Amino acid sequence: MEHITASDEPSATLMYHVERPVFNEGYIDSELLHRKKRTPKSCRQRIAEHFRCSSEKAKSALFSFLPILTWLPSYPLKEYLFGDIVSGISTGVMQLPQGLAYAMLAAVPPVFGLYSSFYPVLLYTFFGTSRHISIGTFAVISLMIGGVAVREAPDSMFAVNGTNASQVVDFEARDARRVEVVVALTTLVGIIQFVLGLLRFGFLAIYLTEPLVRGFTTAAAVHVSVSQLKYLLGVHTARFNGPLSVVHSIDAVFRNIASTNVVTLIIGLVCTVFLYIIKDLNERFKKKLPIPIPGEIIVVIVSTGISYGMLMSENYGVEVVGKIPTGLLPPKIPDFSVFPNLLADAVAIAVVGFSIAISLAKIFALKHGYSVDGNQELMALGLCNFMSSFFHTFVVTASMSRSLVQESTGGHTEIAGLLASILVLLVVVAIGFVFQPLPTTVLAAIIMVNLLGMFRQMKDIPALWRTSKIELAIWLVSFFASVLLGLDYGLVVSMGFAILTVIYRTQCPKNAVLGQIPDTGLYFDVEEYEEAEECSGIKIFQSNTSIYFANSDLYVSALKAKTGIDPAQLLTARKSQLKYAKRDTGENKTANHSCSQKKQAVVLLDVELHVTHEVVNGPQKQMHVYTNGKMTENHTESESEDDFFLQRLTPIHSIILDFTPVNFIDSVGAKTIKSVIKEYATVDVKVVLAGCSRTLLSDLRTLKFFCEPVTLDLIFPTIHDAVLHCMRRKDLPVCPDVH
């Protein structure tokens, strides 16, 4: 019988009254619960249902594949249009210089950054589910692409003999080959992302935990910054890739620092300071400014005009962007022959790109109260990359800085991204050639200032030190592995380490012996709470982990250590006592012929101190034996040794295993628990289970766990049921503290 009562007064404490018999799972399964009758469907029926087509199912599939159909028909023009227009223009203005700049990171001519800022953004409007992220070029992905391009098409492949037998690089042929490699890589990334989306692998992002992603992107910021030093200083060095590429790049820059172009350095530093000031002003006055100050486009326009007017390339040797063809290139089929060499890189780039996009999408969705579909986002990115690759683009994902601008300037839907892509298209078609005199050091300055947000992630270190040492270790390993080994190997190492931390947590769970809070049915760690009191004769063991092949032995070891009861040790102690008792009995018989005094054995068995024994001489004929913490005086020397040593070896008569934290158990774990029950039965200690979920019970049934000596009568729904049951065992004292 159960009921809950509450006083009519608002300030009164709610009272929870329960009065019912002690339940075990045998009674619950046979009497209390009755499963609903369900007719299992055949495999043929399930397949037929899955592939059955209906108008509603087709409509749902269409709306899922093209999310734009769900919101465009009801688009509120008056409410949303102005904000989307302002947001689209603001984002497009940022997209232009970033597209040019990030193309340098991808090791392709700048115009391909503009192509990548148009086609994918346009496609995402139709297939994406996030209303606020800005799809396009991104520093981390661009750098990973550039590493692959340089590896597959290094300068040495295009060296030709120049004057005086010097080696000259055919830059036009090199860039053409790198574009082919990058386009093929983009095609492969798109295929991988789309297939993973079809297979519902959107959950992959959960394995890229936030500390891992933030450590990885911070390391990528280091790589990007180092790669831009040569453009900022105006020195010519080779581009390095692979392990220790950061070290080699810095070494190359310092070796050639004497050849720094002073004009290039001055332009770069002035642009960096100006952009930093503008970014700081935008941050400080973002609530007062209707739109952010477009510092990047201002820098690009002004520096392009100055460079053109002063002929900086010809007069001062300043490196400029160079030829930007006007208009769009015709579509072209990618070079499929390089796919085998790019597969591993494509998987890494596909996962990282999706992880960044879905992380940003979820942040904005939570803030504005809508949901994003991870699988659809994966397919949308795949389609954007795959279809755009036929038009000479490289891999894209969501940009942190542009997404923040798109959201903060009033963007409500994907229309903002569509307008941004149209702005880029106008530049490509009409005025792209205007940016040909733009100094590359300006693009380097834009890139480095945009990386400030990533470097601020260093603040995670003290925060994680205070909250989670394991997550701090993931962050640091991800950062240092990616910096030293390169972004591809670094990602593999950091993901492997993150998985190892999960294994570590299952190998090192928190173990506790529970005690009851008096006059309640609540049980807590006796070492942590003063009010928790152990029940006499009962140990309640809790381990905050599931039980499977990797930690089943550790679970048993922790059980024996925490409860202080090791059946093997107790049985060894019993054999030792029997040996000493037989010897003492023989000595007593010999001594009885010459002396009337007899030896007395007092046996003390303490579960905490294990087993001790002592032989005491005395005139008494009665033997005192401590059994279960109480002294009995019923044994005389006339009793046989077997009867005497059948006494309980420990004052603990029952152990309760709290399975409340156990989410799953495998066959090895089930066999281990069953052997524990049998092992403790040899020393007359009963082991019962409490708090098993219905899912766990179903797993145990599947694993044939419930067969002699283990039955459902040993399983209890709560710890309190198990305690009350154990207290009612015959010939055992009842704990007065349990109610």
XYZ file of C-alpha atoms in Angstrom, residues 24-29 33 35 659 662-665 670 689-706 710-718:
41
model
C 11.838 -9.345 -4.974
C 12.011 -9.687 -8.729
C 10.528 -13.181 -8.617
C 7.319 -11.828 -7.077
C 7.322 -8.732 -9.306
C 7.781 -10.812 -12.435
C 3.832 -6.933 -13.476
C 3.772 -7.816 -19.978
C 23.209 -2.234 -9.433
C 24.944 -0.397 -13.870
C 23.765 0.416 -17.400
C 24.807 -2.803 -19.080
C 26.451 -6.139 -18.404
C 27.300 -11.995 -15.719
C 21.352 -7.690 -6.099
C 19.336 -4.480 -5.827
C 18.274 -1.673 -8.154
C 18.463 -3.512 -11.479
C 16.697 -1.698 -14.311
C 14.197 -3.608 -16.456
C 16.617 -3.401 -19.385
C 19.416 -4.873 -17.290
C 17.134 -7.673 -16.088
C 16.231 -8.435 -19.678
C 19.939 -8.630 -20.545
C 20.551 -10.959 -17.593
C 17.743 -13.248 -18.768
C 19.224 -13.311 -22.248
C 22.606 -14.236 -20.755
C 21.018 -17.212 -18.860
C 21.974 -15.617 -15.561
C 18.983 -16.919 -13.618
C 20.975 -17.666 -8.755
C 17.232 -17.052 -8.915
C 14.974 -14.029 -9.237
C 14.390 -14.245 -5.473
C 17.911 -12.801 -5.014
C 17.063 -9.672 -7.027
C 15.306 -6.738 -5.328
C 13.919 -3.520 -6.843
C 15.464 -1.260 -4.177
